[in-house]
Amino acid sequence: MPTSTLTAFLPELVLLAGALALFMTTLGQSGARQARTVALFTSFAAILAAAACLGQKTTLFNHAYTVDLFSQVLKLIFACGFTLILLLSGDLQDIRADVKAEYYLFLTISVCGLTMLVSCVDIITLVVALEVSAFPLYLMVPMRCERAGRRSQMESAIKYMMFGIAANGIMFFGLSYLFGLTGTTSLPSLLPRLQPVIHSPAAIAGLAMTFCGLYYKLAVFPFHFWTPDVYQGASNETAGLIASLPKLGGVAVLVRFVSLASPDNPALVVMLTILAAGSMFYGNLIALMQKDFKRLLGFSSIAHAGYALIGFVALDEMGYSAALYYIVGYLLMVLACFVVICKVSRDGSNVAIEELAGLHRRAPLLAVTLAVGVFALAGVPPFVGFMGKLSLLTAALHKGHLALVIIAMVNAAIAIYYYLGVVREAWFRDPGDLPPIRLDWPTRALCILLIGGILALGVAPARFLDAISTSVAQMHAAPPAGAPALSSR
Amino acid sequence: MKFFTDNVLSLLIFSPLAAAAVAAFIKREELLRWWTLAATTILAVFSLTLYWNFDPGTHLFQFKEQARWISIPAMNMNINYSLGVDGISLLLVLLTTLMMPLCVLASWRYIQARVKEFMICLLIMETAMIGVFCALDFILFFVFWEAMLIPMALLIGIWGGPRKIYAALKFFIYTMAGSVFLLVAIIALYTQRHTFYIPDLMGRPYSPAFQYWVFLAFFISFAIKVPMFPFHTWLPAAHVEAPTAGSVLLASVLLKMGAYGFLRFSLPITPEATRFFTPYVLGLSVVAIIYGGLTALAQSDLKKLVAYSSVAHMGFATLGIFALNQIGVEGALLVMINHGVTTGALFIVVGIIYERLHTRDLGLASGLGKAMPIFAAFAGVFALSSLAFPGTNSFIGEFLVMSGGFAVSKLMMVCVVPGVVLAAAYMLRMLQKVAYGGTRNPDHSQVKDLCGREILTLAPLLVFVFWIGLHPEPFTRVMQASVQHLLAQSTGEPGSGTAVALAMKSEGRGPKSETRNPKSEGNPKSEIRNQTVAPLPAPAPRGALAPTIELPGGQDHRVSHSDFGLRISFGFRPSDFGFRGTPATFVPLHNASSPR
């Protein structure tokens, strides 16, 4: 392997090395503290590696793995997200003591899978990366401590896994259609071969079924059934992870697949429109009734997946960039909410919205973080949620999807109600006899990082959006050059 | 010095934010109050330089600033940081900056808990409010428009009365639901013109159907903010529960934003739709005036009374705006300023009562005048001003609005008259109770009269009541050119074009597109429009159809209408009762009044 190849693959290697080191720690008795240090160190190293490899551009492993600006930007975001998740998890108060070290191991492997996922341009590697990112999550859900008489984490784990595997099954079935139509598993050469038959029912069915696996990751209606239960059943930290990073991975892969159908495919557009509208309405309407904060976030995540799909309805680079930008913003916003959940919950149990009462007295920084996160989710400027919605809706309206835009805005109006319900508890209610919350330094740093990120991405998104849209444009421009060489496979 | 003159609007917008940042590090409450007072007062004085340096001879935006904000070529997105004020926004900016120190003074003793957060909220509000009136980029405007919601909801929800949470949420949800449609309209306009720069969006030939939808989206958003009649229900709740400073800001500034939105966006961007919907909006305005008056008459809660009188006053503002003639729009702008001054003062008055009696009940407050003579004098003047007593500010505004309304429909103005009578009824009822009461008043002998701080809070407003009431020229002077241009854009009438063209020659700073007269673009649509729109010859015979104003200055169209040298004569014809012809045939008044 030449050195250039090695450097291009550096972020993945760092994560793999970290996972290996973590595997070693799990063998001994020493346990959690050591594993946490290793994981944190790995995450910092991954950020450095990803930043260093930002400009790399090559293909690896017989053209199954492409390293371009698109993948490198996302890898950097994954590495940053990994650090945020680790800071968020603290010392894993609700994970069984005997498996804490393993928790870090699985976390690292899952992030590693996601990091590889964004580079995969071959169906086979893509499926492998998808599973590498998903299976550790299936295992992390039931690692939660058992509470007397309740084993909801087991139920959630089973649900998460069953739905996941079923969705993946459908996805593989769809991929087999695509393979059957084109005779190749490599996406760059699949694209030109699919174009002549793209309007045939087989191709549309193939693509539609392929999307199913990704819809599951994003929790798009009607593939959302696992979401509220898993959010509720998994420990707060795990739910924070499931709510954030895999969605970005799902959107990234969706960008690659939906662009197969570009620039125009009425059937897919109708399908995406219906799913987007369904997700938004379903998520927002049911969220109105929630008492548990995590369940509320679960339903709101369904709605936000719907918003993200609006970008795909446009079927152009502007829409894909907007969707990516939105979901990166969503990652920060939802993490801000999960920081609050993790810290408000005293023993790691779930947090009812009422338990947030008087948060502005009990922990002002947490209250500000919550307000910023929730208002950003509601799409109030100057936060990233607003800019994200703006770019999504602009992209959709450029292509004339006025009805969808209006549906989205009606949903934004509905959503305000339940988001305000959260703010009401935290800011307008008296704490009663709820105790104040002490924050340690990593948590404070995390809060300030998240607030800063949400504000910065909302007020000055130019550089970030520019990077994303250039990378998406490059990704689309690249394939034809490599395609002939791949056809021999 | 150059830095100050070049960035005067940015300084105005962001210095409150800087002051808020400093306030975050001040520990002592008394010092916090002084700091906020000093900051807002300095800013108010500083903002006066806007007035001195403002050139009233042009309709163009002045003190302009422009910088790239978010520019993503790959996504075809270009959002700028553009600021500027014209005759329409100038007075509103000044109103905002001048009300702020009074708000701080009014909450000096009223706010005892969490002073720091309160002051920070006030200062953030100021940033957002000034920003709304100065923004020339649609996204920037929207950011400020929304940024105001959070601190305002906090002001109501934390420092408010017993039902504060309900009121704060209702306020937030109503306004946000409205602005959702505003955002759709902004994006829709962007897809048409590929710019968020507001002056570039004005006076463009959009298709009528597109205009109707955009107008409706604007309308929902602004009508909620004004608030117009069916959308007003959040207002009494918010006003009643908000602390004094919150009520004052709500009445003085926030309500103006809806009316400002109509003037800045609805009229010049969707002129055809404006003319189509005018009768309906006018109808709603009349309903608001009558309904607000009747409801105010029935209130026993002082704050509710003032709140419903706001609904009626803002009805006058929208009436004047949609009269679509020079007098009406100028009157509407004056009504907006007057309402800010008078109603703001009345809320402070109610706050003063509440601080002493811990009730806002009219019955329990009766006879206060005996114990508080100075207070009664202040309250009396403001109440008279609120009912548009001649010699006070509201008289000028409502008078201009009604003369503008007469040009549109006399029948409509006949319907408005009971509203004016109602205003006298509810205000005098309140004044009578508070100042004199009945034979069996509650005992107020322990109540102290106004202290120096409270007099200092009310005195500036008193000055404005009489200043605008007796000599409104300095206020109307700055708005004339802009209003004229606005009407030229929104009615497409030929007469106002000349003045606009003259003004444009003298001013070369604006972007090219701004200096383009909608008429001179030569597109087929606007020509057709002009043919259908002008059934009357431009130099209408004096006193024939429209109310004619004879100005002492003769040729000079910039002489104030309210100089008390003016004579107004109406030429009645039986067929004039009701709307004249199609709603698209309003004749701007100055056409008839000043033949050039």
XYZ file of N, CA and C in Angstrom, chain A residues 273-479:
621
model
N -41.956 13.144 -1.746
C -42.845 14.189 -1.234
C -43.815 13.616 -0.212
N -44.403 12.467 -0.578
C -45.381 11.871 0.340
C -44.711 11.493 1.655
N -43.514 10.881 1.534
C -42.829 10.472 2.759
C -42.467 11.684 3.611
N -42.004 12.754 2.954
C -41.625 13.945 3.713
C -42.841 14.520 4.427
N -43.936 14.669 3.678
C -45.134 15.248 4.285
C -45.640 14.349 5.409
N -45.673 13.033 5.145
C -46.137 12.095 6.164
C -45.288 12.171 7.417
N -43.975 12.205 7.245
C -43.079 12.262 8.402
C -43.333 13.511 9.224
N -43.437 14.635 8.516
C -43.589 15.893 9.250
C -44.883 15.887 10.051
N -45.972 15.520 9.378
C -47.257 15.563 10.074
C -47.293 14.550 11.210
N -46.873 13.326 10.907
C -46.931 12.281 11.916
C -46.089 12.661 13.130
N -44.826 13.012 12.872
C -43.916 13.328 13.976
C -44.425 14.480 14.812
N -44.819 15.548 14.153
C -45.204 16.745 14.898
C -46.505 16.551 15.657
N -47.475 15.891 15.009
C -48.772 15.756 15.674
C -48.662 14.871 16.898
N -47.885 13.772 16.783
C -47.808 12.877 17.938
C -46.929 13.483 19.027
N -45.933 14.260 18.599
C -45.070 14.885 19.609
C -45.864 15.823 20.505
N -46.952 16.355 19.992
C -47.755 17.277 20.797
C -48.227 16.638 22.094
N -48.367 15.299 22.080
C -48.987 14.617 23.214
C -47.967 14.037 24.192
N -46.672 14.252 23.967
C -45.681 13.513 24.745
C -45.403 14.155 26.101
N -45.147 13.274 27.075
C -44.792 13.742 28.406
C -43.311 13.516 28.688
N -42.775 12.461 28.056
C -41.376 12.111 28.267
C -40.531 12.893 27.259
N -39.497 13.548 27.761
C -38.716 14.417 26.884
C -38.047 13.630 25.759
N -37.560 12.424 26.108
C -36.876 11.651 25.065
C -37.858 11.179 23.993
N -39.038 10.776 24.422
C -40.043 10.374 23.424
C -40.403 11.564 22.542
N -40.506 12.718 23.174
C -40.811 13.925 22.398
C -39.735 14.145 21.334
N -38.479 14.014 21.755
C -37.402 14.196 20.788
C -37.464 13.113 19.713
N -37.889 11.909 20.122
C -38.023 10.825 19.148
C -39.011 11.192 18.061
N -40.181 11.672 18.463
C -41.184 12.035 17.458
C -40.734 13.256 16.672
N -40.087 14.184 17.373
C -39.635 15.362 16.624
C -38.555 14.966 15.620
N -37.791 13.913 15.944
C -36.765 13.485 14.983
C -37.417 12.943 13.713
N -38.589 12.316 13.862
C -39.311 11.853 12.671
C -39.681 13.052 11.803
N -40.154 14.105 12.469
C -40.520 15.308 11.722
C -39.296 15.912 11.046
N -38.174 15.911 11.776
C -36.984 16.526 11.183
C -36.445 15.709 10.025
N -36.618 14.377 10.106
C -36.243 13.563 8.945
C -37.075 13.985 7.745
N -38.349 14.311 8.004
C -39.207 14.801 6.928
C -38.677 16.093 6.339
N -38.238 17.018 7.223
C -37.677 18.272 6.702
C -36.466 17.975 5.812
N -35.609 17.055 6.304
C -34.399 16.765 5.537
C -34.758 16.204 4.164
N -35.821 15.402 4.093
C -36.208 14.816 2.804
C -36.621 15.888 1.799
N -37.066 17.043 2.304
C -37.460 18.117 1.382
C -36.312 18.452 0.448
N -35.088 18.422 1.008
C -33.933 18.707 0.174
C -33.796 17.705 -0.955
N -34.149 16.437 -0.686
C -34.006 15.416 -1.718
C -35.078 15.531 -2.783
N -36.229 16.065 -2.386
C -37.305 16.221 -3.360
C -36.840 17.112 -4.515
N -35.994 18.079 -4.187
C -35.524 18.988 -5.234
C -34.690 18.255 -6.279
N -34.065 17.128 -5.894
C -33.248 16.339 -6.814
C -32.153 17.148 -7.483
N -31.588 18.101 -6.775
C -30.419 18.776 -7.340
C -29.401 19.038 -6.235
N -28.241 19.518 -6.657
C -27.142 19.665 -5.694
C -27.487 20.638 -4.577
N -28.242 21.665 -4.935
C -28.635 22.636 -3.933
C -29.441 21.958 -2.818
N -30.352 21.081 -3.229
C -31.176 20.377 -2.261
C -30.350 19.438 -1.406
N -29.427 18.693 -2.042
C -28.618 17.750 -1.259
C -27.760 18.504 -0.243
N -27.176 19.620 -0.695
C -26.340 20.395 0.232
C -27.178 20.897 1.394
N -28.384 21.364 1.054
C -29.255 21.875 2.106
C -29.589 20.771 3.098
N -29.874 19.558 2.581
C -30.221 18.449 3.470
C -29.044 18.101 4.374
N -27.843 18.084 3.802
C -26.664 17.765 4.613
C -26.441 18.834 5.680
N -26.555 20.081 5.250
C -26.378 21.193 6.182
C -27.401 21.100 7.307
N -28.632 20.796 6.917
C -29.687 20.724 7.926
C -29.404 19.619 8.925
N -28.971 18.474 8.417
C -28.817 17.341 9.322
C -27.587 17.539 10.208
N -26.559 18.234 9.717
C -25.421 18.559 10.587
C -25.880 19.514 11.694
N -26.702 20.489 11.293
C -27.263 21.390 12.299
C -28.108 20.622 13.293
N -28.890 19.674 12.773
C -29.764 18.881 13.635
C -28.940 18.114 14.667
N -27.789 17.616 14.207
C -26.896 16.886 15.108
C -26.551 17.745 16.329
N -26.192 19.004 16.051
C -25.834 19.893 17.169
C -27.050 20.195 18.044
N -28.179 20.462 17.384
C -29.366 20.850 18.152
C -29.818 19.715 19.067
N -29.843 18.499 18.501
C -30.365 17.391 19.287
C -29.378 17.021 20.384
N -28.078 17.175 20.106
C -27.097 16.921 21.165
C -27.275 17.917 22.297
N -27.575 19.173 21.955
C -27.806 20.174 22.999
C -28.941 19.722 23.911
N -30.010 19.167 23.302
C -31.116 18.685 24.124
C -30.689 17.484 24.963
N -29.863 16.617 24.375
C -29.486 15.409 25.113
C -28.505 15.714 26.244
N -27.694 16.745 26.096
C -26.840 17.145 27.226
C -27.728 17.440 28.426
N -28.790 18.195 28.142
C -29.688 18.575 29.237
C -30.330 17.330 29.833
N -30.766 16.421 28.974
C -31.393 15.195 29.490
C -30.407 14.447 30.391
N -29.180 14.281 29.899
C -28.205 13.497 30.664
C -27.915 14.136 32.014
N -27.875 15.464 32.061
C -27.498 16.112 33.300
C -28.681 16.282 34.257
N -29.872 16.470 33.690
C -31.038 16.648 34.565
C -31.395 15.331 35.242
N -31.228 14.244 34.490
C -31.566 12.946 35.057
C -30.527 12.585 36.114
N -31.000 12.364 37.344
C -30.053 12.192 38.441
C -29.390 10.821 38.434
N -30.199 9.795 38.153
C -29.628 8.449 38.195
C -29.652 7.802 36.820
N -29.784 8.611 35.779
C -29.782 8.037 34.444
C -31.148 7.608 33.967
N -32.160 7.817 34.803
C -33.493 7.423 34.348
C -34.015 8.459 33.357
N -35.132 8.130 32.735
C -35.687 9.029 31.733
C -36.170 10.319 32.380
N -36.260 11.352 31.569
C -36.623 12.668 32.074
C -37.996 13.045 31.541
N -38.934 13.236 32.451
C -40.220 13.773 32.030
C -40.067 15.270 31.837
N -40.911 15.832 30.985
C -40.762 17.266 30.706
C -40.949 18.072 31.985
N -41.812 17.564 32.880
C -42.027 18.295 34.134
C -40.765 18.377 34.984
N -39.876 17.400 34.815
C -38.663 17.425 35.642
C -37.724 18.551 35.256
N -38.014 19.211 34.127
C -37.175 20.342 33.727
C -37.562 21.608 34.467
N -38.616 21.538 35.273
C -39.158 22.740 35.898
C -38.081 23.557 36.593
N -38.123 24.855 36.357
C -37.214 25.766 37.046
C -35.757 25.563 36.717
N -35.473 25.039 35.555
C -34.079 24.763 35.202
C -33.242 26.039 35.189
N -33.868 27.161 34.888
C -33.086 28.398 34.817
C -32.576 28.815 36.182
N -33.182 28.279 37.239
C -32.649 28.534 38.576
C -31.653 27.458 38.964
N -31.980 26.220 38.560
C -31.181 25.090 39.033
C -29.853 24.996 38.305
N -29.836 25.345 37.032
C -28.595 25.283 36.260
C -28.754 26.207 35.070
N -28.386 27.483 35.240
C -28.632 28.455 34.166
C -28.014 28.059 32.832
N -26.797 27.522 32.863
C -26.140 27.191 31.598
C -26.921 26.105 30.862
N -27.388 25.110 31.624
C -28.176 24.052 30.996
C -29.464 24.628 30.414
N -30.057 25.572 31.159
C -31.307 26.149 30.669
C -31.072 26.899 29.365
N -29.952 27.626 29.309
C -29.650 28.341 28.062
C -29.408 27.347 26.936
N -28.642 26.287 27.242
C -28.381 25.278 26.223
C -29.684 24.689 25.710
N -30.569 24.377 26.652
C -31.854 23.796 26.252
C -32.633 24.774 25.387
N -32.666 26.045 25.811
C -33.439 27.029 25.042
C -32.874 27.172 23.639
N -31.547 27.243 23.556
C -30.930 27.387 22.236
C -31.249 26.165 21.376
N -31.075 24.975 21.971
C -31.337 23.764 21.205
C -32.771 23.679 20.747
N -33.687 23.947 21.650
C -35.103 23.785 21.326
C -35.574 24.863 20.339
N -35.140 26.104 20.562
C -35.537 27.145 19.614
C -34.916 26.892 18.246
N -33.710 26.347 18.254
C -33.100 26.016 16.968
C -33.907 24.928 16.276
N -34.326 23.912 17.031
C -35.161 22.859 16.435
C -36.451 23.457 15.895
N -36.985 24.452 16.612
C -38.227 25.063 16.159
C -38.008 25.960 14.949
N -36.744 26.244 14.625
C -36.481 27.045 13.435
C -36.536 28.533 13.676
N -36.177 28.962 14.879
C -36.171 30.393 15.167
C -34.789 30.949 14.813
N -34.711 32.026 14.049
C -33.399 32.617 13.819
C -32.888 33.247 15.102
N -31.627 33.465 15.270
C -30.541 33.275 14.311
C -29.890 31.893 14.395
N -30.589 30.883 14.829
C -29.944 29.596 15.035
C -29.926 28.788 13.731
N -29.176 27.687 13.793
C -28.922 26.925 12.562
C -30.214 26.313 12.012
N -31.154 26.014 12.895
C -32.392 25.403 12.424
C -33.106 26.281 11.431
N -33.031 27.582 11.646
C -33.682 28.514 10.720
C -32.973 28.523 9.376
N -31.642 28.691 9.424
C -30.902 28.756 8.164
C -31.070 27.453 7.380
N -31.089 26.337 8.130
C -31.265 25.053 7.466
C -32.603 24.977 6.770
N -33.661 25.355 7.474
C -34.987 25.306 6.853
C -35.032 26.252 5.670
N -34.414 27.412 5.836
C -34.424 28.386 4.741
C -33.791 27.787 3.488
N -32.615 27.150 3.661
C -31.956 26.629 2.463
C -32.737 25.454 1.886
N -33.321 24.624 2.757
C -34.136 23.506 2.258
C -35.324 24.022 1.454
N -36.037 24.980 2.032
C -37.251 25.448 1.374
C -36.919 26.203 0.092
N -35.800 26.951 0.129
C -35.399 27.644 -1.090
C -35.128 26.629 -2.196
N -34.401 25.563 -1.842
C -34.096 24.542 -2.843
C -35.376 23.931 -3.395
N -36.318 23.625 -2.507
C -37.553 22.971 -2.961
C -38.396 23.921 -3.797
N -38.432 25.183 -3.390
C -39.284 26.123 -4.117
C -38.682 26.454 -5.484
N -37.365 26.368 -5.586
C -36.733 26.566 -6.893
C -37.270 25.568 -7.896
N -37.545 24.367 -7.395
C -38.065 23.338 -8.295
C -39.586 23.349 -8.316
N -40.185 24.326 -7.672
C -41.629 24.499 -7.791
C -42.464 23.634 -6.862
N -41.883 23.141 -5.784
C -42.676 22.313 -4.868
C -43.346 23.181 -3.818
N -44.232 24.023 -4.269
C -44.843 24.995 -3.353
C -45.663 24.300 -2.269
N -46.438 23.279 -2.679
C -47.306 22.616 -1.702
C -46.475 22.043 -0.561
N -45.366 21.409 -0.916
C -44.523 20.800 0.118
C -43.945 21.870 1.040
N -43.567 22.994 0.458
C -43.008 24.079 1.267
C -44.055 24.584 2.258
N -45.279 24.726 1.769
C -46.327 25.209 2.673
C -46.610 24.181 3.769
N -46.610 22.905 3.378
C -46.805 21.857 4.392
C -45.698 21.945 5.442
N -44.468 22.157 4.967
C -43.348 22.229 5.909
C -43.535 23.393 6.871
N -43.984 24.521 6.343
C -44.110 25.671 7.219
C -45.278 25.505 8.190
N -46.356 24.893 7.715
C -47.461 24.605 8.633
C -46.959 23.720 9.770
N -46.114 22.759 9.400
C -45.569 21.875 10.423
C -44.654 22.609 11.374
N -43.870 23.541 10.833
C -43.015 24.335 11.719
C -43.879 25.062 12.737
N -45.040 25.528 12.273
C -45.934 26.243 13.193
C -46.489 25.294 14.249
N -46.839 24.062 13.834
C -47.359 23.098 14.816
C -46.286 22.790 15.855
N -45.061 22.614 15.340
C -43.985 22.155 16.214
C -43.676 23.163 17.316
N -43.903 24.442 17.011
C -43.589 25.472 18.012
C -44.263 25.146 19.332
N -45.473 24.600 19.234
C -46.241 24.397 20.453
C -45.517 23.476 21.426
N -45.071 22.325 20.927
C -44.468 21.416 21.908
C -43.066 21.846 22.305
N -42.370 22.513 21.378
C -41.051 23.023 21.783
C -41.211 24.080 22.873
N -42.215 24.913 22.700
C -42.454 25.935 23.724
C -42.836 25.303 25.049
N -43.525 24.159 24.974
C -43.870 23.456 26.203
C -42.622 23.125 27.010
N -41.560 22.728 26.299
C -40.300 22.422 26.975
C -39.715 23.696 27.584
N -39.709 24.780 26.779
C -39.154 26.038 27.268
C -39.956 26.545 28.462
N -41.264 26.340 28.387
C -42.116 26.795 29.485
C -41.688 26.162 30.794
N -41.483 24.828 30.755
C -41.080 24.154 31.992
C -39.755 24.704 32.493
N -38.805 24.833 31.566
C -37.451 25.182 31.998
C -37.345 26.632 32.439
N -38.112 27.507 31.826
C -37.895 28.931 32.049
C -39.001 29.601 32.851
N -40.220 29.147 32.731
C -41.317 29.888 33.349
C -41.826 29.255 34.634
N -41.435 28.018 34.915
C -41.942 27.371 36.124
C -40.940 27.524 37.265
N -41.469 27.417 38.485
C -40.587 27.432 39.641
C -40.053 26.029 39.880
N -38.837 25.964 40.395
C -38.244 24.637 40.559
C -38.951 23.776 41.595
N -39.724 24.382 42.497
C -40.327 23.565 43.550
C -39.230 23.011 44.437
N -39.272 21.695 44.715
C -38.238 21.134 45.589
C -37.173 20.381 44.796
N -37.139 20.625 43.479
C -36.106 19.964 42.681
C -34.753 20.592 42.998
N -33.736 19.759 43.167
C -32.434 20.281 43.609
C -31.693 20.971 42.468
N -30.767 21.884 42.806
C -29.911 22.462 41.761
C -28.977 21.411 41.170
N -28.486 21.685 39.989
C -27.636 20.718 39.297
C -26.240 21.296 39.173
N -25.267 20.519 39.613
C -23.875 20.975 39.482
C -23.309 20.432 38.183
N -22.616 21.306 37.469
C -22.039 20.880 36.199
C -20.533 20.777 36.341
N -19.967 19.689 35.805
C -18.510 19.601 35.799
C -17.978 20.336 34.566
N -16.654 20.504 34.525
C -16.063 21.337 33.471
C -16.280 20.782 32.073
N -16.107 19.466 31.855
C -16.346 18.975 30.487
C -17.766 19.295 30.005
N -18.738 19.182 30.922
C -20.112 19.475 30.516
C -20.277 20.933 30.136
N -19.670 21.803 30.955
C -19.771 23.226 30.621
C -19.153 23.506 29.261
N -17.976 22.924 29.067
C -17.306 23.127 27.772
C -18.204 22.629 26.645
N -18.807 21.468 26.860
C -19.682 20.898 25.839
C -20.856 21.832 25.559
N -21.474 22.342 26.638
C -22.607 23.259 26.458
C -22.198 24.457 25.626
N -21.060 25.045 25.991
C -20.641 26.259 25.285
C -20.286 25.928 23.839
N -19.649 24.769 23.635
C -19.335 24.341 22.267
C -20.605 24.208 21.440
N -21.622 23.571 22.024
C -22.853 23.342 21.264
C -23.570 24.650 20.973
N -23.672 25.527 21.992
C -24.328 26.815 21.761
C -23.579 27.579 20.683
N -22.233 27.610 20.840
C -21.422 28.316 19.847
C -21.619 27.735 18.461
N -21.636 26.398 18.379
C -21.804 25.758 17.072
C -23.144 26.082 16.456
N -24.212 26.003 17.267
C -25.552 26.269 16.742
C -25.663 27.715 16.263
N -25.055 28.625 17.047
C -25.093 30.032 16.642
C -24.232 30.282 15.407
N -23.017 29.729 15.433
C -22.088 30.004 14.337
C -22.626 29.450 13.028
N -23.122 28.222 13.064
C -23.659 27.636 11.832
C -24.893 28.390 11.363
N -25.583 29.055 12.296
C -26.771 29.800 11.900
C -26.448 31.183 11.386
N -25.448 31.833 12.002
C -25.169 33.222 11.633
C -24.159 33.290 10.493
N -23.184 32.424 10.516
C -22.149 32.484 9.495
C -21.949 31.122 8.835
N -22.962 30.657 8.128
C -22.860 29.323 7.548
C -22.141 29.312 6.204
N -21.698 30.487 5.744
C -21.228 30.577 4.360
C -20.121 29.569 4.060
N -19.087 29.562 4.922
C -17.954 28.692 4.613
C -18.356 27.229 4.636
N -19.139 26.900 5.660
C -19.534 25.500 5.809
C -20.405 25.060 4.630
N -21.420 25.862 4.322
C -22.321 25.520 3.227
C -21.557 25.471 1.916
N -20.611 26.389 1.786
C -19.813 26.415 0.571
C -19.033 25.113 0.435
N -18.410 24.682 1.550
C -17.641 23.439 1.518
C -18.540 22.272 1.145
N -19.709 22.207 1.762
C -20.617 21.094 1.494
C -21.085 21.120 0.050
N -21.492 22.292 -0.426
C -22.047 22.308 -1.780
C -20.959 22.051 -2.818
N -19.749 22.570 -2.565
C -18.664 22.252 -3.512
C -18.406 20.758 -3.509
N -18.397 20.160 -2.306
C -18.075 18.741 -2.256
C -19.163 17.920 -2.948
N -20.420 18.324 -2.767
C -21.493 17.593 -3.441
C -21.364 17.756 -4.947
N -21.031 18.997 -5.364
C -20.883 19.239 -6.798
C -19.734 18.401 -7.362
N -18.619 18.349 -6.618
C -17.473 17.555 -7.079
C -17.829 16.083 -7.181
N -18.574 15.630 -6.180
C -18.943 14.218 -6.176
C -19.745 13.876 -7.414
N -20.620 14.796 -7.797
C -21.450 14.530 -8.965
C -20.677 14.657 -10.254
N -19.681 15.537 -10.219
C -18.920 15.743 -11.451
C -17.957 14.581 -11.686
N -17.504 13.938 -10.601
C -16.420 12.968 -10.706
C -16.759 11.673 -11.455
N -17.878 10.996 -11.180
C -18.025 9.604 -11.580
C -17.683 9.251 -13.028
